[in-house]
XYZ file of C-alpha atoms in Angstrom:
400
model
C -0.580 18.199 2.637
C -1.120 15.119 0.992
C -3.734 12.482 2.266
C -3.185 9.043 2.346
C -5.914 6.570 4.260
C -4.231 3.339 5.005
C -7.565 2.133 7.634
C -9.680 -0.124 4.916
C -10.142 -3.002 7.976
C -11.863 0.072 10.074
C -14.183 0.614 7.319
C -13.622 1.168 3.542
C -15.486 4.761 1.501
C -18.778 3.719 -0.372
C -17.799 2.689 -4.068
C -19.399 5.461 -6.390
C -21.395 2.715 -8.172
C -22.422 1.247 -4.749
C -23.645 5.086 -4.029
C -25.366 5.194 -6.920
C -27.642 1.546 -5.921
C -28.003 2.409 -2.324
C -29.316 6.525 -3.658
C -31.698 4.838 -5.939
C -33.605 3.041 -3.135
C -33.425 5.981 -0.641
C -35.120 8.134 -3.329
C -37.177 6.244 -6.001
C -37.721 3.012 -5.038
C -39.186 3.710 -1.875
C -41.722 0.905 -1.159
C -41.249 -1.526 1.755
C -40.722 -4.794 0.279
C -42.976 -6.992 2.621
C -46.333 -4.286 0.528
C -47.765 -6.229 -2.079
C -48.451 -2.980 -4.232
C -46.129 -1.840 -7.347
C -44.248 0.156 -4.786
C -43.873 -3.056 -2.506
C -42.939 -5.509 -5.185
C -40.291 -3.231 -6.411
C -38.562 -3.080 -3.303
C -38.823 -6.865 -3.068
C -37.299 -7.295 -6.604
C -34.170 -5.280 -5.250
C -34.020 -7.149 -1.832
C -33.898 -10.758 -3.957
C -31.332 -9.823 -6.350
C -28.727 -8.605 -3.730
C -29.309 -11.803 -2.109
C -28.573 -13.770 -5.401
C -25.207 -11.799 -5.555
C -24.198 -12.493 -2.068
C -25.036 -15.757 -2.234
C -23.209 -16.361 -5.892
C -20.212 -14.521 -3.855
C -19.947 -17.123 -1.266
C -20.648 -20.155 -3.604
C -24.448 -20.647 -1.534
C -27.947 -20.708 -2.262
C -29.885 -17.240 -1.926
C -32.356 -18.637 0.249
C -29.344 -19.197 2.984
C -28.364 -15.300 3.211
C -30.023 -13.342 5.675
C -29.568 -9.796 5.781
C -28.383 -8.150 8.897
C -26.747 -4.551 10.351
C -23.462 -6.114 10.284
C -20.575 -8.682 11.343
C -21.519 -7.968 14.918
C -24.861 -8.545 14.960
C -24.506 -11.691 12.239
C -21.880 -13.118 15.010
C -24.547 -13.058 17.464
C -27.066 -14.851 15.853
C -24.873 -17.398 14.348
C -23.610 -18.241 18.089
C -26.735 -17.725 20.338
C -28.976 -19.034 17.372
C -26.890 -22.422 17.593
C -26.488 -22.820 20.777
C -29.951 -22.144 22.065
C -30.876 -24.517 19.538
C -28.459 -27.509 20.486
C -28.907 -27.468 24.222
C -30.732 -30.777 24.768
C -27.349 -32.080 22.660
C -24.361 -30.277 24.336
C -23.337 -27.107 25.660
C -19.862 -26.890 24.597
C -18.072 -24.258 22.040
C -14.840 -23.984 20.735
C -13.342 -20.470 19.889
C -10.087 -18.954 19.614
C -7.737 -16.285 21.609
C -7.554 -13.828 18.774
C -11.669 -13.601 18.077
C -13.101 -10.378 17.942
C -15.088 -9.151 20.548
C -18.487 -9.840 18.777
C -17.753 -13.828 19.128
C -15.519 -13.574 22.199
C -18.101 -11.352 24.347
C -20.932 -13.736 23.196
C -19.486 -16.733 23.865
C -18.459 -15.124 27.768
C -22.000 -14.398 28.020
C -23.370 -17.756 27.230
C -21.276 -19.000 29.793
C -23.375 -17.472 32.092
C -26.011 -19.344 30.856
C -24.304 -22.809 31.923
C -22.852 -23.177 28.506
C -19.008 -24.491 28.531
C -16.270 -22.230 26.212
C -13.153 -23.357 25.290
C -11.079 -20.613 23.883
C -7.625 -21.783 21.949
C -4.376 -20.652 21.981
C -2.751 -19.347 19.243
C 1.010 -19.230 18.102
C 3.420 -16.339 17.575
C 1.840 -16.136 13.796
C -1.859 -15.620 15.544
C -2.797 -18.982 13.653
C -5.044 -21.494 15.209
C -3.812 -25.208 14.669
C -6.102 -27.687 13.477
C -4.879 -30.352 15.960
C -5.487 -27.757 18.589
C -9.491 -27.495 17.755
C -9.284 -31.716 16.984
C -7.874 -31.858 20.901
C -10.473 -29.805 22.325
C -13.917 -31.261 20.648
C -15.862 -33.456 22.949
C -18.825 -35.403 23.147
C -20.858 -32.196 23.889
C -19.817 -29.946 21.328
C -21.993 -28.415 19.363
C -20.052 -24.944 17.856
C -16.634 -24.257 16.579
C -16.481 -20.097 15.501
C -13.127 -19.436 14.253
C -12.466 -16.453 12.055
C -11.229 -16.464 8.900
C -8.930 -13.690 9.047
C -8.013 -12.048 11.925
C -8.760 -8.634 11.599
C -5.869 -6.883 13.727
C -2.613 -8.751 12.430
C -4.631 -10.184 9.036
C -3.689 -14.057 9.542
C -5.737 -16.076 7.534
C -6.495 -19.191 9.574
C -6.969 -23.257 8.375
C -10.754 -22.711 8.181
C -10.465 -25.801 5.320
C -8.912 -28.174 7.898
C -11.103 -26.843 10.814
C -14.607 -27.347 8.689
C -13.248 -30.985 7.502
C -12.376 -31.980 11.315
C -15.990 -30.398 12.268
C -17.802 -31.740 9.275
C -16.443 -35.367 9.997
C -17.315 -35.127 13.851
C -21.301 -33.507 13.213
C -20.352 -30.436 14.716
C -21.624 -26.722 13.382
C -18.768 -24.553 12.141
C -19.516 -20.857 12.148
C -16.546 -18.530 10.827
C -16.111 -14.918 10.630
C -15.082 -13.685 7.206
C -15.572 -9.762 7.453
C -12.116 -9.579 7.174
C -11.871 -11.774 3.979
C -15.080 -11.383 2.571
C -13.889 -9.524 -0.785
C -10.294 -10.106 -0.469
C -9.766 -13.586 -1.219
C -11.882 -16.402 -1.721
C -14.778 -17.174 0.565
C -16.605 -20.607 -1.139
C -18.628 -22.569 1.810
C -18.698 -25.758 0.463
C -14.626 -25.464 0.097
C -14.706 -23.961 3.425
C -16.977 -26.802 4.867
C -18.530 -24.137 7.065
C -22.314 -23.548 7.958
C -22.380 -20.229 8.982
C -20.872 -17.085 7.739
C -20.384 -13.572 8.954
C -20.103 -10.646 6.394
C -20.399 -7.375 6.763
C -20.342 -4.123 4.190
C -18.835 -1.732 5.179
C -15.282 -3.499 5.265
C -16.382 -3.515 0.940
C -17.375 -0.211 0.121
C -20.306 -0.515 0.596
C -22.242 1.575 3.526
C -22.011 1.048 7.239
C -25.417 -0.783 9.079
C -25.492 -3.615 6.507
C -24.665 -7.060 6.999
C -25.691 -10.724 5.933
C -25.393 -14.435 7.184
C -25.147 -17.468 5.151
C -26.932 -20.392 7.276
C -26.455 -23.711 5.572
C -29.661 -24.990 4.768
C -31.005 -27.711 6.936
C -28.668 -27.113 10.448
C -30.529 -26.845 13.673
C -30.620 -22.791 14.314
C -33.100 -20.768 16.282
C -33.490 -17.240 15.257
C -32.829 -14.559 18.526
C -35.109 -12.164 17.673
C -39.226 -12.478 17.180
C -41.777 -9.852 15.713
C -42.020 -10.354 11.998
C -42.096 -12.916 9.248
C -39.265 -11.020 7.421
C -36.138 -12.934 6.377
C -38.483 -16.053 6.285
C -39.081 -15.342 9.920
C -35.099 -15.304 10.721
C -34.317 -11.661 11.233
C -37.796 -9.870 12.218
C -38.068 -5.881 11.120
C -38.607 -4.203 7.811
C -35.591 -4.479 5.605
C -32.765 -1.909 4.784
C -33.692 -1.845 1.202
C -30.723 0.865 0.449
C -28.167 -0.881 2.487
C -29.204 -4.666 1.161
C -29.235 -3.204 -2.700
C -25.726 -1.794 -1.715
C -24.123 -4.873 -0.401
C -25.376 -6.769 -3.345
C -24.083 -4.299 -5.725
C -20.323 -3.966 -3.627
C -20.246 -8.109 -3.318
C -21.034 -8.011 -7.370
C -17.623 -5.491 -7.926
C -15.461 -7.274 -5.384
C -16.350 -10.571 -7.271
C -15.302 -8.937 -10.545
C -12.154 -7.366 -9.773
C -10.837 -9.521 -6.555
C -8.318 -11.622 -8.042
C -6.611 -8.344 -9.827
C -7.171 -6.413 -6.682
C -5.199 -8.720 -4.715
C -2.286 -8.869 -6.548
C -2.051 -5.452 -6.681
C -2.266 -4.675 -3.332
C 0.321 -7.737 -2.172
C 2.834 -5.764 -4.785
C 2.332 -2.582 -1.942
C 1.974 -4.634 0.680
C 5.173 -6.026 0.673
C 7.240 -3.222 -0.256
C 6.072 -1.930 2.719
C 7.157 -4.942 4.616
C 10.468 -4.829 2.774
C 11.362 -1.330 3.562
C 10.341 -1.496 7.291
C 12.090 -4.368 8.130
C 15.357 -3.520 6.288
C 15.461 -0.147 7.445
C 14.381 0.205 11.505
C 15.498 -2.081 14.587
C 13.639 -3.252 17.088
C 10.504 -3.374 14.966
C 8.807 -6.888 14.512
C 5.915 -7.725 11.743
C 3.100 -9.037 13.547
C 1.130 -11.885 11.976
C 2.118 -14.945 9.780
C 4.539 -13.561 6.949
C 2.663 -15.060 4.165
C -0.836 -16.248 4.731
C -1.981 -13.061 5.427
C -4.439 -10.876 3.716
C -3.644 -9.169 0.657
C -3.920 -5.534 2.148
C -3.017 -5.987 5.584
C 0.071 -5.195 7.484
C 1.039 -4.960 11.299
C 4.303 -3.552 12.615
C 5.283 -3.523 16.209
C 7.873 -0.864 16.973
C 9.212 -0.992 20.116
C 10.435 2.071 22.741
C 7.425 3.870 21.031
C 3.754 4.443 22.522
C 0.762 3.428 19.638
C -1.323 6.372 20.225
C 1.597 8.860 19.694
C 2.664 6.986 16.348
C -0.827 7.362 14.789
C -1.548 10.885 16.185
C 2.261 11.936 14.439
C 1.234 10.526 10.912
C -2.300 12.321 11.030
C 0.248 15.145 11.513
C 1.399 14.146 8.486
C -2.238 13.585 6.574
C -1.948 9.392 7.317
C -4.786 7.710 8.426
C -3.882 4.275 10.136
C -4.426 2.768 13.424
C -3.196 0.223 16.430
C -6.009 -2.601 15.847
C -9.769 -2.901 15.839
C -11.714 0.302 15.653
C -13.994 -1.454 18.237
C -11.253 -1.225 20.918
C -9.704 2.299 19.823
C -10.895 3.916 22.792
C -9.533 1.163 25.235
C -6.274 1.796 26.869
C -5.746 -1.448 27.259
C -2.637 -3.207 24.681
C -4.570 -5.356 22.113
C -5.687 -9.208 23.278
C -5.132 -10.068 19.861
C -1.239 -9.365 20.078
C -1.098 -10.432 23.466
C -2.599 -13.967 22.625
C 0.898 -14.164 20.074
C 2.806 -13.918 22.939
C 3.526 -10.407 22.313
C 4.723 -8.508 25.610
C 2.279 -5.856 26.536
C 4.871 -3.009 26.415
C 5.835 -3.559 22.872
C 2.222 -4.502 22.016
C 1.434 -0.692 22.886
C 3.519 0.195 19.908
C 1.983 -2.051 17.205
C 0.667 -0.148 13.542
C -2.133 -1.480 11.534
C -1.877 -0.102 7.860
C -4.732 -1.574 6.037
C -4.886 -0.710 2.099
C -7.485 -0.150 -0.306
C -8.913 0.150 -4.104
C -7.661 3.920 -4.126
C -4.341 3.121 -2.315
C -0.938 3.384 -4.785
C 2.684 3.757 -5.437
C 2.898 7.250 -4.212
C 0.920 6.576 -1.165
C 3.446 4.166 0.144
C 6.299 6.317 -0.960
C 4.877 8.981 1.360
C 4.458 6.610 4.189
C 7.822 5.472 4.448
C 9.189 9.204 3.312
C 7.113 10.568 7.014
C 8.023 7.846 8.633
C 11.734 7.788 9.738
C 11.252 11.245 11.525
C 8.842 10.431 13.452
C 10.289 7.185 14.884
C 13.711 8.635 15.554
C 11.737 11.758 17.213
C 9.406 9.544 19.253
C 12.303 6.743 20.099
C 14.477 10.253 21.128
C 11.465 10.872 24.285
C 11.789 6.966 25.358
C 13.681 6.541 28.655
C 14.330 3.026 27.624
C 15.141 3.191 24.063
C 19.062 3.269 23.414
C 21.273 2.576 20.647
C 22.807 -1.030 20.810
C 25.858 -1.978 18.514
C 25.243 -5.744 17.434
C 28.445 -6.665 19.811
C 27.086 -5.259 22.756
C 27.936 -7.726 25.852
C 27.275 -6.001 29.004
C 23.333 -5.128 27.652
C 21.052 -8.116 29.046
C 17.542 -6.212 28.334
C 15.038 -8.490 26.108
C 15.310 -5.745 23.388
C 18.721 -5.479 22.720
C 19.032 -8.943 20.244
């Protein structure tokens, strides 16, 4: 049976070059880079460079990237770290409806802590307007966190517009750009942002590894004490591997991004094409065009999510219904219900995400399994039917 893995916003498989950085610091360089030894400074030498890539990456200095586990844990300290340090200013944040749960879930949780959240709406594309954020900023607002592509429907969001409107009012703009980071352009001085969230894994590079960008000179607390490592910003000895791996994977994304992408939008929208010409009742979720290169979400109604990805494994395809951090969670994604999406048809929704080892043949397979398994699934729905485009005596919401 053929295999085809179409979950690269899950996590992507370590590049074999990546491998080969991250194996070199498991095994030979050993040293823990905060020794002053041989041993030490070697591990110190590796640490630096992969910061100098990151940073080159993202257009910032290497002495604003901090290394972290992750997007999660980078999320966290951009948001607690500003708002614990902007208290005696304000206590207001501005976020969006279709965050993931790493800013959403911290942002509840300051609330608890007297700090005021105002979470936007978003429309039927999942995008976040501008004039929305402008309407919401106050005279205590101190944070706007607005990702930079959503990482369920793959809308890429005004962050340009937002960081001018946040720049010109002195207010801190954190985005999340796991999603993007390697995709298409992240530059923070285009983006007008001061805080960035990347992680690794979502690059090919190994899972556990993350890094911040911090604009130099904003007022930022670190959330964590215990060590002077990271210039005291993130205290623990460093993931040499996982750091020297990031580095290397944001060094190969630079270098073959631009290509990349227009390879994968080629798939992508075949994909799109074929789906929407060939199945009713089936909706593409997520603003048609500014949308990530390799990402695509299909809502197909009169069909349960869970049973749609566990018939393509079936069939040797790997996809899924949204985050991986909500897979277990019965509930239909808040993402898609944020666009307005009702919850029943939500249920039904397909992430395909592609990747660098993603081709032709892989889509041709897709949409070869596919038909079968919607007609057989659609066949056990008590409320799919078969509506000619003249029915008049059908007044259910799917029958257009």
């Amino acid at each position: 049976m053929r295999r085809v893995y179409f979950d690269h916003s899950a996590t992507t498989p370590v590049h074999p070059a990546v491998a080969e950085e991250m194996y070199r610091y498991v095994n030979k360089t050993f040293g823990n880079p905060s020794s002053v030894h041989f041993f030490g400074r070697e591990a110190r030498k590796a640490v630096e460079e992969a910061r100098e890539k990151v940073a080159r990456a993202i257009g910032s200095r290497p002495e604003e990237i901090i290394f972290t586990s992750g997007g999660t844990e980078s999320d966290l300290m951009a948001i607690k770290g500003v708002a614990y340090a902007n208290r005696n200013k304000g206590n207001h944040i501005i976020t969006s409806s279709v965050e993931h749960h790493a800013v959403l879930d911290n942002c509840k949780a300051l609330e608890k802590e007297g700090f005021a959240v105002t979470v936007l709406p978003v429309d039927a594309d999942g995008m976040v307007s501008p004039d929305s954020v402008a309407a919401a900023i106050t005279d205590k607002t101190i944070l706007i966190t607005i990702m930079h592509a959503n990482n369920e429907v793959g809308t890429i969001q005004p962050i340009g517009e937002i960081g001018r409107l946040a720049r010109e009012r002195g207010i801190l703009f954190h985005t999340d750009a796991v999603q993007s980071f390697g995709k298409i352009p992240v530059n923070v001085d285009e983006l007008l942002v001061d805080f960035v969230s990347i992680s690794g894994h979502k690059i090919y590079a190994p899972k556990g590894i993350g890094a911040l960008y911090i604009r130099r000179g904003v007022r930022w607390l670190p959330i964590s004490l215990g060590g002077g490592q990271e210039r005291k910003r993130r205290p623990g000895t460093e993931n040499v591997p996982g750091i020297a791996a990031l580095g290397k994977a944001a060094e190969i994304a630079m270098e073959t991004m631009a290509a990349e992408a227009a390879r994968l939008t080629l798939l992508r929208d075949r994909m799109i094409k074929e789906v929407m010409e060939n199945y009713s009742n089936v909706r593409l979720n997520g603003h048609p065009t500014k949308r990530l290169p390799n990402h695509v979400n299909f809502a197909f109604e009169f069909i349960e999510g869970e049973s749609l990805l566990l018939s393509l494994d079936l069939q040797g395809v790997a996809a899924s219904s949204g985050s991986a951090c909500t897979s277990g969670s019965l509930e239909p994604s808040h993402v898609l219900l944020a666009m307005g999406i009702p919850p029943e048809i939500a249920h039904g929704s397909l992430r395909i995400t592609l990747g660098k080892d993603n081709n032709e043949e892989d889509v041709s397979y897709f949409l070869d399994v596919l038909p079968a398994i919607i007609e057989r699934l659609r066949a056990m729905s008590p409320l799919y039917h078969k509506v000619s485009d003249d029915c008049e005596t059908c007044v259910k919401t799917w029958c257009r």
